[in-house]
Short mmCIF file of C-alpha atoms in Angstrom, two decimals:
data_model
loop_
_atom_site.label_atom_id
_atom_site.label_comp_id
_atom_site.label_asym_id
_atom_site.label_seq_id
_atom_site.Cartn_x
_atom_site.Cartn_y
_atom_site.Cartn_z
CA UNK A 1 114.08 141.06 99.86
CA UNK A 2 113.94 137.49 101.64
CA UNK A 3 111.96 134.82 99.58
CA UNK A 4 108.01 134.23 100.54
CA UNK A 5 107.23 130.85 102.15
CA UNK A 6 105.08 128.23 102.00
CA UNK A 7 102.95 126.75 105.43
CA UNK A 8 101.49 123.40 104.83
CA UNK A 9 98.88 122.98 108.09
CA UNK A 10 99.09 119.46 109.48
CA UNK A 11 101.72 117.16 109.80
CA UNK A 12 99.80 113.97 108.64
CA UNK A 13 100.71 111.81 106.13
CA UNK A 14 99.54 113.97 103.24
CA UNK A 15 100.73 117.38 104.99
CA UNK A 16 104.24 115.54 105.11
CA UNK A 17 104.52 114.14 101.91
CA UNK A 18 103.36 117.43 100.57
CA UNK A 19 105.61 119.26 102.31
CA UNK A 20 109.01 116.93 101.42
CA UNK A 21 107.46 117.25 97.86
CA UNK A 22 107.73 120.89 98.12
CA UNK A 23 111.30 120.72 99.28
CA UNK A 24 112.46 118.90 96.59
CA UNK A 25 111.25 121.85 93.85
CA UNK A 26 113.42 123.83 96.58
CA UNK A 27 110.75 125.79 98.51
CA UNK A 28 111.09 126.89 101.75
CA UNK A 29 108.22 125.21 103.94
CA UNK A 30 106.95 125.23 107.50
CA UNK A 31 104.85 122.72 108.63
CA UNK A 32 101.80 123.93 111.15
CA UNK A 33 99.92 121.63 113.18
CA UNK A 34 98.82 120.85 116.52
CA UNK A 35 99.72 117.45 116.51
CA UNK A 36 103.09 115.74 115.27
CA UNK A 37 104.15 112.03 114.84
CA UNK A 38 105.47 110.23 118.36
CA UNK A 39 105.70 107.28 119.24
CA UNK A 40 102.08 105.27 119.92
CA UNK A 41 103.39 103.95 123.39
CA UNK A 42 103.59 107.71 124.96
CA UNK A 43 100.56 109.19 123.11
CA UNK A 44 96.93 109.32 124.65
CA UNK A 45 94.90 108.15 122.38
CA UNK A 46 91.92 110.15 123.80
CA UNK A 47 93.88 113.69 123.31
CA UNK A 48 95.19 112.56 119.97
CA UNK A 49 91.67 110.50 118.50
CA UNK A 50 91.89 113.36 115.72
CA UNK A 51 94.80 112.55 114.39
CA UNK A 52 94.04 109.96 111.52
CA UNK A 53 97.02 109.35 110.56
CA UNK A 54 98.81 108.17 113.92
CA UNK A 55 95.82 105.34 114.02
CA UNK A 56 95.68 104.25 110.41
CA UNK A 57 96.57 100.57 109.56
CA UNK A 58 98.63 102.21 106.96
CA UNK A 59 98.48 99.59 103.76
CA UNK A 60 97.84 99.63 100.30
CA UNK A 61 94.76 98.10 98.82
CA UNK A 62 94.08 98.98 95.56
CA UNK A 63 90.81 100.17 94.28
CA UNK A 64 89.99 99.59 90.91
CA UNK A 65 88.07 101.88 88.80
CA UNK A 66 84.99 99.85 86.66
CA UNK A 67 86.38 99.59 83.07
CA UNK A 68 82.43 99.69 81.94
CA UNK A 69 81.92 103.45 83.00
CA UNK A 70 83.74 106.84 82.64
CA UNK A 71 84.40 107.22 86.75
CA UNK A 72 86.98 110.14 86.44
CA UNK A 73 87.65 110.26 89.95
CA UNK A 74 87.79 106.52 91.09
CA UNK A 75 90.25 107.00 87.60
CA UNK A 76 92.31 109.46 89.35
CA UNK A 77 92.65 107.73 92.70
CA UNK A 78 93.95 104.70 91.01
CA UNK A 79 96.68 106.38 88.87
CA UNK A 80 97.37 108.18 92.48
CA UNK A 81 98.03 104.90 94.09
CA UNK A 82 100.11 103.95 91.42
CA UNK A 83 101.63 106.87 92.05
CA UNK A 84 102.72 106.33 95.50
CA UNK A 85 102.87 102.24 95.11
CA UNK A 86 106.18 103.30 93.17
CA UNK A 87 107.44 105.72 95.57
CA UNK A 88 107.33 103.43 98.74
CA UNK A 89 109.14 101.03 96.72
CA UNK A 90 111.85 103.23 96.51
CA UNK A 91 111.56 104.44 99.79
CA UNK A 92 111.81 100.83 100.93
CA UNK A 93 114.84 99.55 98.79
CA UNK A 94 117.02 103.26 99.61
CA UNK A 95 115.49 103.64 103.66
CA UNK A 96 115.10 100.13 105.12
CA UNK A 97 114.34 102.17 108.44
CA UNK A 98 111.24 103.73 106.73
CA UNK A 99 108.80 101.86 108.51
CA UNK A 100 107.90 100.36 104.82
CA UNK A 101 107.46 96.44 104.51
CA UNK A 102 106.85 95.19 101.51
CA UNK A 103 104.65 91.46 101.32
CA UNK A 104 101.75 89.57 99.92
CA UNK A 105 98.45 91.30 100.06
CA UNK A 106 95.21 88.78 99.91
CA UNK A 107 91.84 89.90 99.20
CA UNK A 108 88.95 87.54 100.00
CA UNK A 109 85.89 89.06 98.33
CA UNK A 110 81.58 87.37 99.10
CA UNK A 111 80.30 90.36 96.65
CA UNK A 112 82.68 91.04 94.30
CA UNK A 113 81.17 94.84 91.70
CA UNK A 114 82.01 94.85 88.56
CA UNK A 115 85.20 96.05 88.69
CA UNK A 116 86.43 92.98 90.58
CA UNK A 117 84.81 90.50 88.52
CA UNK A 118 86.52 92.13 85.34
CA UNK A 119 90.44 91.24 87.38
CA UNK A 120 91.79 88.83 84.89
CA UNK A 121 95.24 88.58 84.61
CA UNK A 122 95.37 90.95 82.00
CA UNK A 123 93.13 93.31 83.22
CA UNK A 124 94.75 93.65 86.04
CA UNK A 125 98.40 94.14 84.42
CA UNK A 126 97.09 96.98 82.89
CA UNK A 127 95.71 98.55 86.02
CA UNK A 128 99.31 97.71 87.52
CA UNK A 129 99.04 95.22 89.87
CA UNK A 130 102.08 93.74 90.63
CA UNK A 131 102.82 89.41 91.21
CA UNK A 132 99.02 89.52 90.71
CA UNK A 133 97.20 85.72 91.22
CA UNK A 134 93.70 84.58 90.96
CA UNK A 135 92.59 81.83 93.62
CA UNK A 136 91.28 78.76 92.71
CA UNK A 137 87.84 77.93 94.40
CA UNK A 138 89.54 75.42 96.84
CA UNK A 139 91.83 78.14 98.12
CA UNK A 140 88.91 80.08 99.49
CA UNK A 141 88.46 80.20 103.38
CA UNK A 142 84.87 79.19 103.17
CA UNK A 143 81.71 79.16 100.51
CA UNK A 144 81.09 82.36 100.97
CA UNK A 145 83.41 83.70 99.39
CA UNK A 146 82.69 83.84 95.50
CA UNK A 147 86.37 85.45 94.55
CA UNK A 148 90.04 86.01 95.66
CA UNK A 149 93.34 87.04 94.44
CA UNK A 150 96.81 88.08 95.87
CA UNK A 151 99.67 90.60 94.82
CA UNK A 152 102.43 92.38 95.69
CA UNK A 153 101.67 95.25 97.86
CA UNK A 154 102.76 97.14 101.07
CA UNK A 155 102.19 98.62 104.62
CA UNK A 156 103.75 100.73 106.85
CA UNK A 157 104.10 101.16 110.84
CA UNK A 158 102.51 104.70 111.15
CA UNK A 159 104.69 106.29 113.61
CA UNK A 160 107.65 105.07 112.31
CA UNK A 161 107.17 106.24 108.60
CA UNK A 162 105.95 109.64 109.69
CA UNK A 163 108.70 109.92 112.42
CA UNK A 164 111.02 109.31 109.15
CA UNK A 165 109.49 112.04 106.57
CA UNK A 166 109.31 114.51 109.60
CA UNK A 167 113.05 113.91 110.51
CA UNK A 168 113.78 114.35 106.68
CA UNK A 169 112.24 117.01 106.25
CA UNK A 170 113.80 119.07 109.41
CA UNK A 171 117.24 117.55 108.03
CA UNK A 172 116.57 119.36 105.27
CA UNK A 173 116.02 122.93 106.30
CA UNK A 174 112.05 123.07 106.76
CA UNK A 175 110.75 124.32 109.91
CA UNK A 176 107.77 123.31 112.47
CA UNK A 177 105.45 125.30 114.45
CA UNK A 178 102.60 123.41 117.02
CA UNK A 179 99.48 125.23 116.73
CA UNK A 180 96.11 124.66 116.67
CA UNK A 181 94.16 126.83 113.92
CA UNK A 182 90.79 128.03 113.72
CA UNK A 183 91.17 129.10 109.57
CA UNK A 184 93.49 128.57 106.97
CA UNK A 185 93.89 131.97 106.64
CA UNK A 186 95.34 132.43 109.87
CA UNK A 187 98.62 130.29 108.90
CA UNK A 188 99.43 133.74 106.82
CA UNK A 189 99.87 135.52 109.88
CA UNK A 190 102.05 133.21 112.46
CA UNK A 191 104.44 135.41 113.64
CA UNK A 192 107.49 132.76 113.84
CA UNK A 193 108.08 132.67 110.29
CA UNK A 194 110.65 135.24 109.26
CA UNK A 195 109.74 135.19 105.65
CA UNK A 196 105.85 136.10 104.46
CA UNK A 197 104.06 133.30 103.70
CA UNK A 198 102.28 133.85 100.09
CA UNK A 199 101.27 130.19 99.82
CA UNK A 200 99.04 127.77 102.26
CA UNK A 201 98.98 124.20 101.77
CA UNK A 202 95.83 123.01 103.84
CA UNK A 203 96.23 119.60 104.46
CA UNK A 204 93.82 119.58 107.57
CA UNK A 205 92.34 116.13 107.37
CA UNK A 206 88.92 117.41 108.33
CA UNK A 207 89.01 121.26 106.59
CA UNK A 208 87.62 123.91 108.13
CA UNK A 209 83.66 124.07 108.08
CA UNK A 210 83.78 122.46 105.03
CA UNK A 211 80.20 121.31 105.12
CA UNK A 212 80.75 118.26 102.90
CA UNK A 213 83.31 116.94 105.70
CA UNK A 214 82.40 114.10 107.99
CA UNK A 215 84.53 111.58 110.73
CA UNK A 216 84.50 108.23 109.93
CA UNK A 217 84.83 106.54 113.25
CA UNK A 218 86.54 103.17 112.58
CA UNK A 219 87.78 100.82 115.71
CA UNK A 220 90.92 98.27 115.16
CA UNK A 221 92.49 96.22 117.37
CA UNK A 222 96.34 95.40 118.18
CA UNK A 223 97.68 92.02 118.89
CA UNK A 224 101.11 90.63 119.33
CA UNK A 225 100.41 87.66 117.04
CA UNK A 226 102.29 88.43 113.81
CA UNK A 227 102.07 87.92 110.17
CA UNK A 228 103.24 87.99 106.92
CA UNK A 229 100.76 88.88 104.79
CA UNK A 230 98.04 91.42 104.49
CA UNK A 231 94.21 90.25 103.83
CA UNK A 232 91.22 91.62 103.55
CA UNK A 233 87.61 90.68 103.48
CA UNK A 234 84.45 91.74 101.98
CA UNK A 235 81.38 90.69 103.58
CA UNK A 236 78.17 89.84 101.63
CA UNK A 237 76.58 93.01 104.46
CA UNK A 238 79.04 95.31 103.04
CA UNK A 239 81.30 95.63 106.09
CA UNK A 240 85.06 94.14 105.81
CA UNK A 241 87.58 92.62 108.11
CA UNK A 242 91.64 92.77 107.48
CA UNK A 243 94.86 92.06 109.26
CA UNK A 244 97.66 94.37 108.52
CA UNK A 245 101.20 93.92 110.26
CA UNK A 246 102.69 96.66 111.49
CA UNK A 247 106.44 95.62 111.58
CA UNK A 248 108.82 97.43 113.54
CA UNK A 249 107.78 95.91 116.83
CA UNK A 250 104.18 98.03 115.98
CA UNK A 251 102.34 94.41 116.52
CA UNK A 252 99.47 93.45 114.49
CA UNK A 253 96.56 95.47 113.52
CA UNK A 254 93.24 93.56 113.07
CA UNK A 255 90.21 95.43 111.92
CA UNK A 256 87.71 96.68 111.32
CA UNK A 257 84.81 99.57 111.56
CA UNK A 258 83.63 102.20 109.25
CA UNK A 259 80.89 104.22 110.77
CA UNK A 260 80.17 107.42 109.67
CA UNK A 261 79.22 110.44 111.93
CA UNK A 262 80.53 108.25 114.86
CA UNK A 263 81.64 110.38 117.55
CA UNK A 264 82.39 108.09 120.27
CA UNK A 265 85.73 107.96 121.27
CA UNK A 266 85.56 104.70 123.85
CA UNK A 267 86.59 100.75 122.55
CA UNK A 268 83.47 98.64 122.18
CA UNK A 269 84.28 95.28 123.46
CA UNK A 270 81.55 93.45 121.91
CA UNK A 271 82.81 94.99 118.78
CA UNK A 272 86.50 93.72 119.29
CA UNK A 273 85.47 90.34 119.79
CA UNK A 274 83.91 90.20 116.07
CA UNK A 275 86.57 91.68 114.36
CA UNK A 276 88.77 89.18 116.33
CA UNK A 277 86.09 86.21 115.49
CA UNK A 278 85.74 87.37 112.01
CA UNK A 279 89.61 87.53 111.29
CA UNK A 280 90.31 84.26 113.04
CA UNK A 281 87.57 82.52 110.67
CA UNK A 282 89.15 83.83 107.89
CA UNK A 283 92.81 83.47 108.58
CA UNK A 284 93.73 80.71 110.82
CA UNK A 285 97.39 81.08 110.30
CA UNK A 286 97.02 84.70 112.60
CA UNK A 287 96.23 82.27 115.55
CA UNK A 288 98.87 79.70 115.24
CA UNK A 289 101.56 82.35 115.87
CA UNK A 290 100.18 82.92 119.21
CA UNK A 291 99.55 79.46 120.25
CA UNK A 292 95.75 79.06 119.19
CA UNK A 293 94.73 82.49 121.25
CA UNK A 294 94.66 85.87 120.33
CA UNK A 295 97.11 88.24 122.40
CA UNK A 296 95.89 91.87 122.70
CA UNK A 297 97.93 94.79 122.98
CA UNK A 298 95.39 97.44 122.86
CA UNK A 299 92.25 98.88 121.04
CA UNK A 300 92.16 102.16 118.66
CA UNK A 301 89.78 104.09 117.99
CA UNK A 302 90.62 106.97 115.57
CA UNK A 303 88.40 109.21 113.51
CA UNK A 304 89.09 109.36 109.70
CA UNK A 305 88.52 112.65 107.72
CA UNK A 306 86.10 112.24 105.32
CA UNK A 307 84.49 114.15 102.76
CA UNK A 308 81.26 114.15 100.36
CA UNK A 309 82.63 113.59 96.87
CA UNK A 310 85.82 112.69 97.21
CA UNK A 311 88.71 114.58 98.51
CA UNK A 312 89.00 118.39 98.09
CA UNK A 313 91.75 119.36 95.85
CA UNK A 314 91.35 122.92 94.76
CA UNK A 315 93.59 126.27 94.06
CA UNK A 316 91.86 128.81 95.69
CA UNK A 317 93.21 132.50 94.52
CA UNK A 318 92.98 134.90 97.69
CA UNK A 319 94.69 137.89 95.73
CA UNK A 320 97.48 140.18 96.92
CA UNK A 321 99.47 137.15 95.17
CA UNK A 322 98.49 134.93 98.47
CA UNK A 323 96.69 131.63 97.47
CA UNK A 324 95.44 128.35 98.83
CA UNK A 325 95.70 124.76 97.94
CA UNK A 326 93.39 122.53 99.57
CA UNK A 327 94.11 118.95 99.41
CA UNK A 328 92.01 116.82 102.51
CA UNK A 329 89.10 114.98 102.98
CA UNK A 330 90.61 111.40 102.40
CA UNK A 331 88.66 108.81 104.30
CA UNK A 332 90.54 105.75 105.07
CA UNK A 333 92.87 106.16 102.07
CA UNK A 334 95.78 108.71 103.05
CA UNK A 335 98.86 106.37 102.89
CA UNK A 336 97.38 104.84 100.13
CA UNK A 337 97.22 108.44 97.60
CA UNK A 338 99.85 110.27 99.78
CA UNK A 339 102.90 110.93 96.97
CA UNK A 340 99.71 110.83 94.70
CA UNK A 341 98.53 113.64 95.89
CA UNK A 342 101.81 115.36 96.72
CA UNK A 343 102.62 114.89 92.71
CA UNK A 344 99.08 116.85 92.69
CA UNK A 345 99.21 119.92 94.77
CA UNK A 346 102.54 120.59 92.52
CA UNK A 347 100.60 120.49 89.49
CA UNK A 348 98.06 122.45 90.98
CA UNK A 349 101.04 125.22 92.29
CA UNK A 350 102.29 125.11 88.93
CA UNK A 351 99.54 125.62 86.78
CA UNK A 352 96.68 128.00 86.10
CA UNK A 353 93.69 125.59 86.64
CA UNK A 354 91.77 126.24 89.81
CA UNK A 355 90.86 122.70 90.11
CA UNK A 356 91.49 118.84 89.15
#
């Protein structure tokens, strides 16, 4: 009697991770989705808006949880980014042709919670930051800003580090199947897969009708000015600005928007101009690369999968032995949880809790 399989639907950066995860316990997977990494140059970005992950500046910020409540899920998200913080490093030392680039990260903060005003040195040691540095008042861009800090961190070209987990995980026996699905129940039935499929890994971005699911609409921009570094600010208003280098000949992303419920697909112009403004106030260096100008390559717009609460990550028993493990609904943090979560849905596969 041939083995059952497991389908993991999408072929974003969780679905992939998941799926190479899978591999390694030595399951055989197929991977379902409608759309698959390519290269940025050939894709529309119209056709493909949905796809998160192909627009995502791809870098890790860390969040830190408050050490003053008991915030089990900003907890869990943390240890998650650990989680994945060590994988890319490994990635990045054993694949230099990842996509991964390892560099400074620089946070610039005008309202800094609670759990940024608790970052000491120590503090954050034991919330693993890495080459972790306060700034000194006189290294602040402007008076606004009320507290900074650098460490080691990373980013990723998109395209390039999905193009690499897909590749690996074909190398390595798993199969793929373009389709568009109306239900997760329907990737039990695809009729290319010669072995039944007992387990469904939905890794959808968006779900299906889950009514706590929402697109985030957020707007970047690409220049060919480059950089070194990744930083980030937070506005006193609550919105933030960041430049993230691609690498890899992927340019320079500079960004950007977070607007919920957002369906419009078009650029704004007006709105590149202030995340251009914004990020040249704040970083100076990003202009002197280009000699004193900005030099666009294009605008994104992409729609990140959000969801009420926090990502869904649930075992959900269907009977007849067939199951389902959901695991979407990240918001702007995908690359940043990815092996995180990966580490996750095997816990979930492996044990009898119905939920983390």
């Amino acid at each position: 009697m041939s083995s059952p399989s497991i389908a993991v639907i999408g072929a974003g950066v969780i679905g992939l991770s998941v799926a190479l995860r899978l591999q390694e316990k030595d399951h055989h997977v197929t991977i379902i989705a409608k759309d698959f990494p390519s290269p940025s140059e050939t894709v529309d970005p119209r056709a493909a808006i949905n796809y998160a992950s192909q627009w995502a500046g791809a870098h890790n910020r860390f969040c830190p949880p408050r050490d003053d409540i008991d915030d089990a899920l900003a907890a869990r998200d943390h240890a998650m980014s650990l989680v994945t913080f060590d994988r890319m490093d490994d990635l990045a030392r054993r694949h230099p042709e990842a996509g991964i680039t390892f560099m400074k990260g620089v946070e610039y903060l005008e309202d800094p919670g609670p759990e940024y005003r608790s970052l000491s040195p120590v503090r954050a040691a034991e919330l693993g930051y890495r080459e972790f540095r306060l700034y000194r008042r006189d290294e602040f861009p402007d008076d606004r800003v009320k507290m900074g800090f650098e460490y080691r961190t990373w980013c990723v070209n998109p395209m390039v580090y999905c193009s690499f987990l897909l590749r690996r995980f074909v190398r390595r026996g798993g199969r793929v199947v373009r389709r568009e699905l109306l239900r997760e129940r329907e990737a039990f039935t695809i009729p290319e897969l010669a072995n039944p499929v007992r387990v469904v890994l939905n890794c959808s971005g968006h779900g299906f009708g889950d009514p706590n699911s929402f697109i985030t609409r957020g707007q970047t921009c690409v220049v060919a000015n480059e950089c070194s570094e990744t930083v980030t600010r937070q506005k006193a208003d609550g919105s933030w600005t960041f430049v993230i280098p691609r690498n890899f000949d992927g340019g320079t992303i500079i960004g950007g928007t977070k607007e919920p419920d957002n369906w419009h697909s078009e650029p704004s112009p007006d709105v590149r101009t202030r995340l251009l403004d914004t990020l040249a106030s704040t970083y100076p260096p990003i202009l002197q690369t280009g000699g004193g100008k900005m030099h666009v390559l294009s605008d994104i717009v992409g729609r990140r999968p959000t969801r009420k609460g926090g990502m869904r990550l649930e075992k959900e028993e269907l009977g007849d032995g067939r199951l389902i493990v959901h695991a979407y609904g990240l918001g702007g943090r995908g690359y940043e949880l990815s092996w995180g979560v990966a580490d996750a849905v095997l816990e979930l596969l492996s044990s009898g809790r119905a939920r983390l």
